Amino acid sequence: MAPGNIQNDSKPRIRLAILGAGNMGRRFAKAFQTLPSVSIRYVCSRTLAPAERLASAHGATSVTAMDAIFEDPDVDAVVICLPTFTRLESLRPAVSSQKHVFCEKPLALSQTMADEIRALLAGFPRIVMVGQVLRFFWEYARIRERVLAGDVGRVGMIRLSRCVGYPGADSWFADPAKSGGVILDLLIHDLDFLRWTFGEVEQVYAKSLPEGLSGEPDYALLNLQLESGALAHIEGSWAHPTGSFHQTAEVCGSLGVLRYDNQTCQHLKVISTVESKMGSISRISLPEADPSSDPYVAEARHFIECIQTKRPPDVTFEESLRSCELAFRCIESARQGIPR
Amino acid sequence: MSLRLGLVSLEHVHSRNYLSCLRGMPGVELAAVAEPDGRRVSNHADLLEGIRLVSDYHELLLPGILDGVLICSANSRHKPMVLDFARAKIPILCEKPIATRCVDAHEMLAVCQAHEVPLGICFPVRFSEALRQAKRLVEQGTLGHIVAVKATNRGMMPGDWFVDPQLSGGGAVMDHTVHVVDALRWLFEAEFTRVFAHAACRLHPIPVEDVALLTLEMSNEVFVTLDASWSRPNNSFPVWGDVNIQIVGSRGVISLDLFPWTLDYYSEPSAKHLVETREGNLTSRLLENFVDTIQGKAELAAAGLDGVRALEVVEAAYKSIATRQAVLL
């Protein structure tokens, strides 16, 4: 790590570059900006206008090529918020320039890419953390705590659901070759939570839209059996046209049932006929978080603390790659029509 | 003259509901109830007052006693009872599933046909007004191109003969697959073509499966998941269970909740959060359809063949659970 400035609390200031000025780039810039020991030095985007907008909001320099960032010794870490299919283009120079890396999920688009990333990051001495943000949601962490404490007894059925509006046929998300479709891009959250809380998956049988129907909003239903013997059902939808963000979880065990539905426990609900500013910028739905426990801030803080204290992050790249590999198994099952 | 209906067996948990509906039905006389087990009789004593009670159902096969019979026994006893009443030329409404094996169900159908006796299957979900409206909306193209269905039919662990595989033929899969399967066959006018299922016994110390998850494909290329588990906690859950069907299309989503949580009651006396659901008189409409059929005024909403088609999915699900592969129908 570059020496950095020393602050009052003697924690080194961490100097970041945000790669990508889309939805997640904006969100992470905002999340990191709330942390006292962070400064955002660069915002990089292929097109200048969004980079400039985001950079000026955070007092950073906007660039349209990444080279300047990787060559600058005063950048400690990069936050990768670029489309999934471009992962290696930013990871390779990040590793060769020895930057700490925070990478938005999903970490890999294919098994080939996962293998390359694993080889690339093996023995890399800097912090690498992946944005498996569900692990930082209070609700999911609490479900996990109760399950591990034995509060629901022997787990029999886990039902997870994630329904959002369609990112749009013109978006790179709509092309499975670029995003991995709804199973990889959206359900990576639930697949990672499933593995983290309930262990590995023995067998999956997955259904999603046939690829011939691309251009229609993707939808997937997964039927899984875990190594523990418990069953799991996971729904992923870009087919809910309201664009509202809906996530639910239910765990059924021998001692009871835990249920969570984000639409029944909102701190704030707004109904208005005025089109929202977010609505006109973006059709990608994100959870509205209570600012005091914003999971994006929590994961940003964890990444910074790992850099400052030189400890490995709770979400390692290996963990995240394994969750990607489970998603690849699901996609294979759906494509081939057989259990995997 | 009113129509004389008989109820054979109080074994099934639904029998109490049938008793109370039959007692209040205009134009219908509950002529007799057959039940050999005194314990079951005394459980329903309040509804049996003034009703002729026999312990051996064979007494009701004699001519001039019944114009129709409702069979509400344990699954594996449906077959001998249906065969007996068919041979006695008495119209039959049989609790679901029609039987525990398809080979038995086919024999039941053949005997009923040979004796020209109508055989109806208790699929009350077909009478849901919400389901009927959903069918209209789907047919009108409100959802665009239909992609998938996510359904649940979950309940509490029923215990009793339901967990004795000799009598029930199986656990949650046998008990909770057929309602949604029948509803979707009717809604889409399509058949099931492929069945995959995972099942396990995880929640209760019983010899049959209590969690079950089916993934199904239909001839209209719609894919379906159905959670058929006995996963509603027996002591703490406020309602018996659910039937939920979410239909997903390219242009929209329909969510059906056949028993919506309608009235919350935070009850001090029971120290529980109680919930009342709206049932929508499904059972009454099912019985009315049977009565109308006997009187030649209607056709059976769900007949024996529908019972067989639903049971075929159940049988395929058990085959899939055993082989861990998808099974073609």
XYZ file of C-alpha atoms in Angstrom:
669
model
C 0.000 0.000 0.000
C 1.193 3.473 -0.799
C 1.937 5.425 2.395
C -1.000 7.818 2.157
C -1.785 10.675 4.476
C -1.991 10.205 8.206
C -5.198 11.340 9.868
C -5.986 12.220 13.455
C -7.135 8.692 14.239
C -3.805 7.535 12.715
C -5.607 5.454 10.117
C -4.129 6.040 6.677
C -6.375 7.861 4.215
C -7.369 5.548 1.370
C -7.364 7.082 -2.093
C -9.803 5.514 -4.531
C -10.602 5.430 -8.202
C -14.135 4.551 -9.245
C -14.131 2.602 -12.515
C -17.493 3.028 -14.176
C -19.998 5.845 -13.743
C -23.190 3.878 -14.210
C -25.718 2.929 -11.592
C -23.296 1.070 -9.325
C -20.440 3.527 -9.882
C -22.686 6.311 -8.627
C -23.901 4.237 -5.707
C -20.430 3.224 -4.557
C -19.016 6.724 -5.007
C -21.752 7.925 -2.669
C -21.171 5.071 -0.203
C -17.378 5.521 -0.043
C -17.754 9.295 0.218
C -19.575 8.872 3.551
C -16.447 7.291 5.097
C -14.097 9.783 6.817
C -10.827 8.163 5.786
C -11.557 7.924 2.071
C -10.979 10.276 -0.798
C -12.094 9.635 -4.349
C -9.325 10.663 -6.738
C -10.637 9.514 -10.103
C -13.822 8.554 -11.843
C -13.352 6.659 -15.090
C -15.956 6.070 -17.748
C -15.747 5.261 -21.455
C -17.808 8.334 -22.211
C -16.753 11.609 -20.634
C -20.069 13.159 -19.634
C -21.118 10.655 -16.913
C -17.525 10.533 -15.603
C -17.437 14.316 -15.366
C -20.801 14.499 -13.629
C -19.828 11.945 -11.005
C -16.257 13.251 -10.597
C -17.392 16.820 -9.998
C -19.860 15.648 -7.356
C -16.975 14.102 -5.410
C -14.124 16.485 -6.206
C -12.380 13.864 -8.330
C -10.679 13.884 -11.718
C -12.613 12.399 -14.623
C -10.860 10.212 -17.167
C -12.019 8.091 -20.108
C -9.123 5.603 -20.027
C -7.948 3.580 -17.033
C -4.181 3.825 -17.723
C -3.697 7.092 -15.825
C -5.265 5.534 -12.730
C -3.094 2.451 -12.700
C 0.021 4.539 -13.333
C -0.738 6.909 -10.466
C 1.080 5.759 -7.270
C -1.277 7.953 -5.209
C -4.216 5.651 -5.952
C -4.453 2.906 -3.327
C -7.531 1.051 -4.511
C -9.867 0.716 -7.463
C -13.606 0.156 -7.230
C -14.677 -1.804 -10.303
C -18.232 -1.026 -11.357
C -17.929 -1.912 -15.026
C -20.054 -4.358 -17.028
C -19.379 -7.992 -16.164
C -17.991 -8.943 -19.570
C -15.099 -6.451 -19.137
C -13.828 -7.832 -15.789
C -10.379 -8.901 -16.947
C -9.698 -5.586 -18.696
C -9.698 -3.851 -15.306
C -8.536 -6.709 -13.039
C -5.314 -7.434 -14.967
C -3.894 -3.880 -14.751
C -5.139 -3.571 -11.143
C -3.089 -6.630 -10.210
C -0.013 -5.588 -12.174
C -0.110 -2.121 -10.594
C -0.681 -3.658 -7.116
C -3.914 -1.770 -6.324
C -6.386 -3.020 -3.766
C -9.551 -4.112 -5.552
C -13.213 -3.812 -4.742
C -15.203 -5.440 -7.542
C -18.952 -5.310 -8.023
C -20.716 -8.671 -8.354
C -20.747 -10.933 -10.253
C -16.986 -11.457 -10.278
C -16.927 -13.718 -13.348
C -19.107 -14.187 -16.415
C -18.093 -17.754 -17.301
C -16.133 -20.710 -15.976
C -13.254 -19.763 -18.287
C -13.220 -16.259 -16.863
C -13.480 -17.597 -13.312
C -10.448 -19.820 -13.885
C -8.472 -16.879 -15.279
C -9.438 -14.641 -12.364
C -8.520 -17.348 -9.852
C -5.079 -17.734 -11.457
C -4.641 -13.970 -11.678
C -5.486 -13.353 -8.025
C -3.672 -16.362 -6.528
C -1.030 -15.016 -4.176
C -1.924 -11.384 -4.933
C -0.883 -9.589 -1.731
C -3.471 -6.776 -1.858
C -7.039 -6.764 -0.575
C -9.576 -8.114 -3.060
C -13.214 -7.907 -2.072
C -16.369 -8.585 -4.079
C -19.638 -6.709 -3.636
C -21.797 -9.544 -2.330
C -23.913 -6.853 -0.732
C -26.588 -9.185 0.620
C -24.111 -10.272 3.297
C -24.238 -6.676 4.553
C -28.021 -6.407 4.647
C -29.166 -6.394 8.275
C -32.120 -8.651 7.438
C -30.127 -11.364 5.694
C -27.349 -11.281 8.280
C -30.007 -11.626 10.988
C -31.632 -14.587 9.222
C -28.207 -16.222 9.058
C -27.535 -15.564 12.749
C -30.846 -17.115 13.763
C -30.359 -20.113 11.504
C -26.825 -20.710 12.823
C -28.085 -20.297 16.389
C -30.540 -23.126 15.738
C -33.623 -20.971 16.206
C -35.535 -22.649 13.342
C -34.186 -26.098 14.143
C -33.406 -28.419 11.275
C -33.837 -26.479 8.039
C -36.156 -28.093 5.490
C -37.056 -25.474 2.890
C -35.478 -22.160 1.965
C -37.367 -19.822 -0.371
C -35.582 -16.764 -1.765
C -36.972 -14.311 -4.282
C -35.642 -11.268 -6.110
C -37.927 -9.394 -8.493
C -37.036 -6.154 -10.197
C -38.066 -4.355 -13.361
C -36.433 -5.151 -16.672
C -33.211 -3.183 -17.242
C -34.410 -2.744 -20.840
C -33.783 -4.555 -24.123
C -31.227 -1.885 -25.124
C -29.147 -2.429 -21.974
C -26.081 -4.712 -21.821
C -27.893 -6.550 -18.997
C -30.365 -7.887 -21.573
C -27.594 -9.736 -23.449
C -26.842 -12.993 -21.564
C -23.435 -13.131 -23.281
C -22.541 -9.883 -21.502
C -24.362 -10.103 -18.172
C -25.043 -13.822 -17.672
C -28.772 -13.085 -17.629
C -30.995 -13.046 -14.599
C -29.447 -16.161 -13.001
C -25.914 -14.755 -12.839
C -26.526 -11.039 -12.633
C -29.420 -11.006 -10.179
C -29.492 -14.404 -8.453
C -25.782 -14.333 -7.625
C -26.994 -12.471 -4.523
C -29.286 -15.260 -3.365
C -26.998 -18.092 -4.471
C -24.164 -16.533 -2.464
C -26.429 -16.021 0.566
C -27.618 -19.626 0.244
C -24.054 -21.000 0.255
C -22.940 -18.621 3.007
C -25.778 -19.559 5.336
C -26.830 -23.088 4.444
C -23.779 -24.680 2.789
C -23.054 -26.168 -0.607
C -25.555 -27.361 -3.192
C -25.831 -31.039 -4.090
C -28.097 -30.750 -7.119
C -29.879 -28.016 -9.044
C -32.641 -28.127 -11.636
C -33.153 -24.718 -13.185
C -35.579 -23.197 -15.644
C -35.283 -19.839 -17.341
C -36.407 -18.231 -20.574
C -35.180 -20.131 -23.622
C -32.427 -18.158 -25.325
C -34.520 -17.903 -28.473
C -36.736 -15.479 -26.604
C -33.999 -12.945 -25.849
C -35.416 -9.456 -25.924
C -38.081 -10.535 -23.464
C -37.518 -9.888 -19.763
C -35.618 -12.824 -18.275
C -37.165 -14.933 -15.514
C -35.778 -17.958 -13.671
C -36.949 -20.506 -11.108
C -34.341 -22.707 -9.410
C -35.037 -25.974 -7.604
C -32.067 -26.953 -5.428
C -31.137 -29.636 -2.938
C -28.333 -28.808 -0.541
C -25.679 -31.190 0.741
C -27.396 -30.921 4.123
C -30.542 -32.423 2.556
C -32.586 -29.219 2.794
C -34.387 -27.962 -0.316
C -34.278 -24.441 -1.731
C -36.391 -22.496 -4.198
C -35.021 -19.314 -5.771
C -36.950 -16.937 -8.002
C -35.256 -14.286 -10.096
C -37.222 -11.855 -12.196
C -36.669 -9.017 -14.589
C -40.281 -9.596 -15.601
C -41.980 -7.485 -12.953
C -42.807 -4.406 -14.984
C -43.448 -1.984 -12.125
C -39.723 -1.629 -11.662
C -40.204 -1.923 -7.931
C -37.584 -3.765 -5.973
C -38.904 -6.820 -4.163
C -36.786 -9.251 -2.188
C -38.095 -11.959 0.098
C -36.658 -14.796 2.133
C -38.294 -17.616 4.043
C -36.613 -20.369 6.028
C -38.746 -23.304 7.176
C -37.323 -25.486 9.908
C -38.444 -28.059 12.428
C -38.746 -25.344 15.105
C -40.365 -22.609 13.070
C -40.407 -20.345 10.054
C -38.504 -17.100 9.459
C -39.946 -14.718 6.896
C -38.691 -11.455 5.446
C -40.351 -9.320 2.783
C -38.768 -5.939 2.056
C -42.089 -4.471 0.870
C -43.794 -4.991 4.203
C -41.079 -3.396 6.359
C -40.148 -0.150 4.651
C -39.198 2.860 6.746
C -40.505 5.137 4.043
C -43.044 4.676 1.300
C -43.617 7.354 -1.308
C -46.561 7.546 -3.664
C -46.388 10.469 -6.038
C -47.551 11.422 -9.499
C -44.337 13.377 -10.087
C -41.819 11.260 -11.951
C -38.817 10.690 -9.730
C -35.383 11.914 -10.712
C -33.977 8.382 -10.369
C -36.792 7.058 -12.531
C -35.858 9.244 -15.430
C -32.152 8.408 -15.201
C -32.315 4.693 -14.703
C -34.626 1.748 -14.871
C -32.473 -0.455 -12.655
C -34.068 -0.933 -9.247
C -32.072 -0.869 -6.066
C -33.198 -1.356 -2.491
C -34.000 1.802 -0.608
C -31.946 1.491 2.505
C -32.197 3.072 5.892
C -29.177 5.437 5.667
C -27.922 4.474 9.125
C -27.582 0.859 8.029
C -27.073 1.226 4.276
C -25.581 -2.130 3.247
C -23.550 -0.457 0.501
C -21.928 1.825 3.069
C -21.344 -1.180 5.321
C -19.514 -3.132 2.634
C -17.532 -0.035 1.595
C -16.508 0.460 5.236
C -15.488 -3.190 5.546
C -13.280 -2.934 2.444
C -11.552 0.195 3.765
C -11.021 -1.370 7.208
C -9.497 -4.456 5.623
C -7.006 -2.261 3.767
C -6.214 -0.248 6.901
C -5.809 -3.242 9.184
C -4.327 -5.569 6.553
C -6.828 -8.331 7.248
C -8.576 -10.475 4.651
C -12.148 -9.436 3.858
C -15.119 -11.511 5.032
C -16.080 -12.010 1.385
C -13.025 -13.411 -0.360
C -12.768 -13.595 -4.141
C -12.654 -17.384 -3.828
C -16.015 -17.389 -2.005
C -17.470 -15.148 -4.643
C -16.078 -17.261 -7.481
C -17.692 -20.344 -5.956
C -21.025 -18.564 -5.891
C -20.495 -17.653 -9.555
C -19.729 -21.285 -10.276
C -23.019 -22.301 -8.673
C -24.758 -19.792 -10.949
C -22.950 -21.344 -13.956
C -24.272 -24.778 -12.893
C -27.798 -23.335 -12.762
C -27.406 -21.779 -16.214
C -26.121 -25.088 -17.604
C -29.055 -26.936 -16.076
C -31.511 -24.473 -17.612
C -29.824 -24.650 -21.020
C -29.522 -28.418 -21.129
C -32.793 -29.239 -19.384
C -31.131 -31.638 -16.951
C -30.244 -31.512 -13.253
C -26.646 -30.532 -12.457
C -88.088 -34.385 -3.442
C -84.624 -33.562 -2.281
C -81.510 -35.302 -3.504
C -80.171 -37.890 -1.064
C -76.411 -37.688 -0.661
C -74.186 -39.916 1.451
C -70.774 -39.211 2.941
C -68.537 -42.237 3.112
C -65.792 -41.961 5.693
C -64.771 -39.122 7.965
C -61.078 -39.971 7.565
C -60.093 -36.991 5.456
C -59.663 -33.653 7.219
C -61.975 -32.107 4.606
C -64.901 -34.266 5.771
C -65.869 -31.762 8.458
C -66.207 -29.027 5.856
C -68.272 -31.303 3.595
C -70.548 -32.182 6.523
C -71.259 -28.589 7.347
C -71.827 -27.606 3.690
C -74.087 -30.586 2.979
C -76.224 -29.879 6.029
C -77.018 -26.398 4.800
C -77.519 -27.145 1.103
C -80.981 -26.431 -0.297
C -82.508 -29.348 -2.186
C -80.092 -31.793 -0.596
C -80.652 -34.286 2.180
C -77.591 -35.705 3.919
C -79.142 -39.186 3.954
C -76.355 -41.153 5.624
C -72.772 -41.056 6.853
C -70.607 -44.183 6.926
C -67.703 -44.350 9.369
C -66.490 -47.395 11.279
C -64.274 -45.472 13.721
C -66.203 -44.231 16.779
C -63.464 -41.731 17.622
C -63.907 -39.965 14.287
C -67.678 -40.004 14.758
C -67.451 -38.374 18.179
C -65.041 -35.723 16.801
C -67.844 -34.549 14.531
C -70.786 -35.335 16.806
C -72.037 -31.742 16.610
C -72.501 -32.037 12.834
C -73.852 -35.589 12.841
C -76.892 -34.961 15.000
C -80.020 -36.406 13.387
C -78.036 -38.016 10.533
C -78.258 -41.745 9.841
C -74.926 -43.262 10.766
C -73.621 -46.653 9.581
C -70.289 -48.241 10.339
C -70.125 -50.331 7.141
C -70.556 -48.347 3.932
C -71.748 -51.465 2.090
C -75.171 -50.900 3.669
C -75.487 -47.762 1.533
C -75.028 -49.692 -1.722
C -78.592 -51.050 -1.557
C -81.016 -49.452 -4.009
C -83.175 -46.542 -2.906
C -80.883 -45.108 -0.207
C -78.535 -42.690 -2.012
C -78.724 -40.589 -5.188
C -75.037 -39.728 -4.907
C -72.055 -40.362 -2.677
C -69.083 -38.340 -1.522
C -66.039 -40.485 -0.760
C -63.768 -38.946 1.823
C -61.603 -41.824 3.014
C -57.844 -42.322 3.184
C -56.326 -42.226 -0.312
C -55.706 -45.947 -0.703
C -59.305 -46.783 0.211
C -60.784 -44.680 -2.618
C -60.478 -47.488 -5.129
C -62.535 -50.277 -3.477
C -65.200 -47.766 -2.455
C -65.461 -46.186 -5.915
C -65.680 -49.619 -7.540
C -68.486 -50.664 -5.170
C -70.569 -47.514 -5.684
C -69.977 -47.596 -9.454
C -71.310 -51.132 -9.623
C -74.308 -49.970 -7.567
C -74.817 -47.204 -10.188
C -74.567 -44.412 -7.617
C -72.900 -41.168 -8.867
C -69.594 -40.495 -7.082
C -67.648 -37.446 -5.990
C -64.229 -38.662 -4.789
C -61.730 -36.769 -2.615
C -58.346 -36.082 -4.220
C -55.999 -37.663 -5.128
C -58.193 -40.080 -7.090
C -55.980 -42.998 -5.974
C -52.416 -43.689 -4.943
C -51.379 -45.370 -8.209
C -52.337 -44.547 -11.816
C -53.048 -48.189 -12.577
C -55.756 -48.149 -9.880
C -57.154 -44.854 -11.129
C -57.511 -46.205 -14.663
C -59.390 -49.229 -13.354
C -61.739 -46.922 -11.402
C -62.393 -44.891 -14.557
C -63.095 -48.005 -16.613
C -65.576 -49.438 -14.110
C -67.404 -46.094 -13.773
C -67.610 -45.822 -17.556
C -68.846 -49.405 -17.913
C -71.641 -48.686 -15.442
C -72.299 -45.183 -16.828
C -71.726 -43.627 -13.424
C -70.375 -40.073 -13.192
C -67.102 -39.857 -11.241
C -66.151 -36.387 -10.041
C -62.921 -35.421 -8.299
C -62.762 -32.870 -5.463
C -60.755 -30.066 -7.041
C -62.454 -27.067 -5.407
C -59.736 -24.685 -6.639
C -61.399 -24.816 -10.068
C -64.313 -22.908 -8.569
C -62.188 -19.961 -7.440
C -63.543 -16.753 -8.966
C -60.022 -15.307 -8.805
C -58.700 -18.248 -10.852
C -61.506 -17.799 -13.387
C -60.672 -14.127 -13.763
C -56.991 -14.976 -14.126
C -57.882 -17.411 -16.922
C -59.818 -14.678 -18.730
C -56.968 -12.184 -18.340
C -54.431 -14.705 -19.627
C -56.659 -15.524 -22.622
C -57.133 -11.816 -23.365
C -53.345 -11.414 -23.566
C -53.077 -9.089 -20.545
C -49.739 -10.673 -19.598
C -48.362 -10.939 -23.130
C -46.641 -14.235 -23.750
C -46.860 -16.530 -20.685
C -43.444 -17.646 -19.463
C -43.738 -19.303 -16.091
C -45.755 -20.023 -12.974
C -44.514 -19.979 -9.389
C -46.932 -21.775 -7.104
C -47.181 -22.956 -3.527
C -49.647 -25.294 -1.878
C -48.274 -25.607 1.598
C -49.833 -26.799 4.769
C -49.283 -28.042 8.261
C -48.154 -31.627 8.776
C -51.532 -33.424 8.943
C -50.420 -36.511 10.875
C -52.947 -39.377 11.177
C -53.141 -41.727 8.143
C -51.584 -39.029 5.941
C -48.155 -40.045 7.225
C -48.782 -43.780 6.860
C -47.575 -44.602 3.347
C -49.748 -47.746 3.228
C -52.865 -45.601 3.541
C -51.771 -42.319 1.949
C -49.451 -43.531 -0.797
C -46.909 -40.867 0.180
C -46.361 -37.600 2.008
C -46.490 -33.962 0.945
C -46.095 -34.753 -2.767
C -49.125 -37.063 -2.716
C -51.172 -34.636 -0.615
C -50.361 -31.256 -2.145
C -49.413 -31.654 -5.798
C -52.760 -32.272 -7.455
C -54.684 -29.060 -6.651
C -52.307 -26.702 -8.426
C -51.610 -29.210 -11.197
C -55.325 -29.468 -11.927
C -55.822 -25.701 -11.719
C -53.022 -25.061 -14.235
C -54.250 -27.758 -16.663
C -57.617 -26.017 -16.594
C -56.248 -22.480 -16.741
C -53.964 -23.052 -19.731
C -55.903 -25.943 -21.341
C -52.533 -27.660 -21.612
C -50.952 -30.844 -20.273
C -47.852 -31.472 -18.195
C -44.992 -32.923 -20.220
C -41.988 -33.158 -17.883
C -41.598 -33.495 -14.127
C -38.622 -32.956 -11.837
C -38.835 -33.037 -8.051
C -36.745 -32.819 -4.929
C -38.230 -34.063 -1.658
C -37.034 -34.887 1.828
C -38.197 -35.523 5.345
C -36.666 -32.655 7.327
C -39.198 -31.117 9.658
C -41.059 -33.915 11.432
C -40.257 -37.425 12.699
C -42.451 -39.151 10.091
C -41.829 -41.906 7.519
C -42.841 -39.764 4.504
C -41.527 -36.568 2.868
C -42.527 -33.238 4.446
C -40.706 -30.859 2.097
C -41.175 -31.122 -1.659
C -40.361 -28.892 -4.592
C -41.537 -29.768 -8.110
C -40.381 -28.208 -11.380
C -42.804 -28.933 -14.208
C -43.080 -28.209 -17.901
C -46.314 -27.894 -19.820
C -47.263 -28.487 -23.456
C -47.648 -24.697 -23.905
C -43.938 -24.315 -22.962
C -44.733 -22.689 -19.636
C -42.475 -23.831 -16.786
C -43.780 -24.172 -13.274
C -42.426 -24.623 -9.776
C -44.680 -25.928 -7.029
C -43.778 -26.026 -3.354
C -45.964 -28.811 -1.947
C -44.409 -28.890 1.507
C -45.949 -29.466 4.890
C -43.869 -26.516 6.037
C -46.405 -24.375 7.929
C -45.641 -24.735 11.637
C -48.333 -26.842 13.301
C -48.524 -24.877 16.553
C -47.548 -21.290 15.820
C -48.703 -20.556 12.270
C -51.950 -18.570 12.139
C -53.560 -20.413 9.196
C -53.602 -23.972 7.861
C -51.623 -23.171 4.741
C -51.921 -21.609 1.321
C -52.606 -21.907 -2.382
C -50.656 -19.218 -4.222
C -50.195 -19.054 -7.979
C -48.065 -16.358 -9.623
C -48.328 -16.247 -13.426
C -45.441 -14.490 -15.162
C -45.707 -13.169 -18.700
C -43.588 -11.023 -20.988
C -45.844 -8.039 -20.264
C -46.986 -8.552 -16.710
C -47.536 -10.673 -13.641
C -50.701 -12.003 -11.982
C -50.545 -13.069 -8.329
C -53.338 -15.284 -7.079
C -53.827 -15.907 -3.373
C -56.758 -18.253 -2.929
C -56.878 -17.809 0.829
C -55.705 -14.256 1.518
C -55.011 -13.239 5.101
C -58.037 -11.025 5.597
C -58.634 -10.421 9.273
C -55.919 -10.194 11.910
C -56.919 -11.053 15.445
C -54.315 -10.464 18.132
C -55.911 -12.756 20.628
C -55.160 -12.424 24.330
C -57.053 -15.604 25.324
C -54.967 -17.788 22.986
C -51.808 -15.652 23.282
C -51.523 -15.838 19.507
C -51.827 -13.792 16.366
C -54.823 -15.409 14.679
C -55.743 -14.808 11.055
C -58.961 -15.396 9.193
C -58.747 -16.147 5.488
C -61.495 -15.818 2.911
C -62.336 -19.199 1.473
C -64.743 -18.020 -1.216
C -67.269 -20.873 -0.771
C -65.215 -23.199 -2.951
C -66.540 -26.330 -1.254
C -70.177 -25.307 -1.640
C -69.693 -24.661 -5.329
C -67.939 -28.000 -5.761
C -70.895 -29.799 -4.140
C -73.432 -27.777 -6.138
C -71.707 -28.821 -9.348
C -71.977 -32.479 -8.278
C -75.662 -32.098 -7.441
C -76.353 -30.319 -10.752
C -74.541 -33.103 -12.585
C -76.687 -35.799 -10.941
C -79.790 -33.824 -11.932
C -78.584 -33.489 -15.511
C -78.252 -29.702 -15.261
C -74.465 -29.489 -15.540
C -71.327 -31.407 -16.349
C -68.694 -32.311 -13.787
C -66.118 -29.535 -13.507
C -63.385 -32.070 -12.789
C -64.034 -35.668 -13.768
C -62.129 -38.908 -13.242
C -59.775 -38.295 -16.148
C -58.681 -35.004 -14.579
C -57.924 -36.957 -11.416
C -55.796 -39.383 -13.422
C -53.872 -36.602 -15.200
C -53.032 -34.987 -11.863
C -51.995 -38.326 -10.372
C -49.700 -38.949 -13.342
C -47.719 -35.869 -12.297
C -47.534 -37.199 -8.721
C -46.319 -40.593 -9.896
C -43.717 -38.955 -12.151
C -42.576 -36.762 -9.248
C -41.907 -39.837 -7.086
C -40.025 -41.424 -9.977
C -37.951 -38.247 -10.335
C -37.208 -38.161 -6.600
C -35.997 -41.776 -6.757
C -33.894 -41.379 -9.927
C -32.849 -37.722 -9.400
C -33.640 -37.123 -13.082
C -36.428 -35.338 -14.937
C -39.250 -37.658 -16.026
C -41.130 -37.307 -19.312
C -44.888 -37.813 -19.277
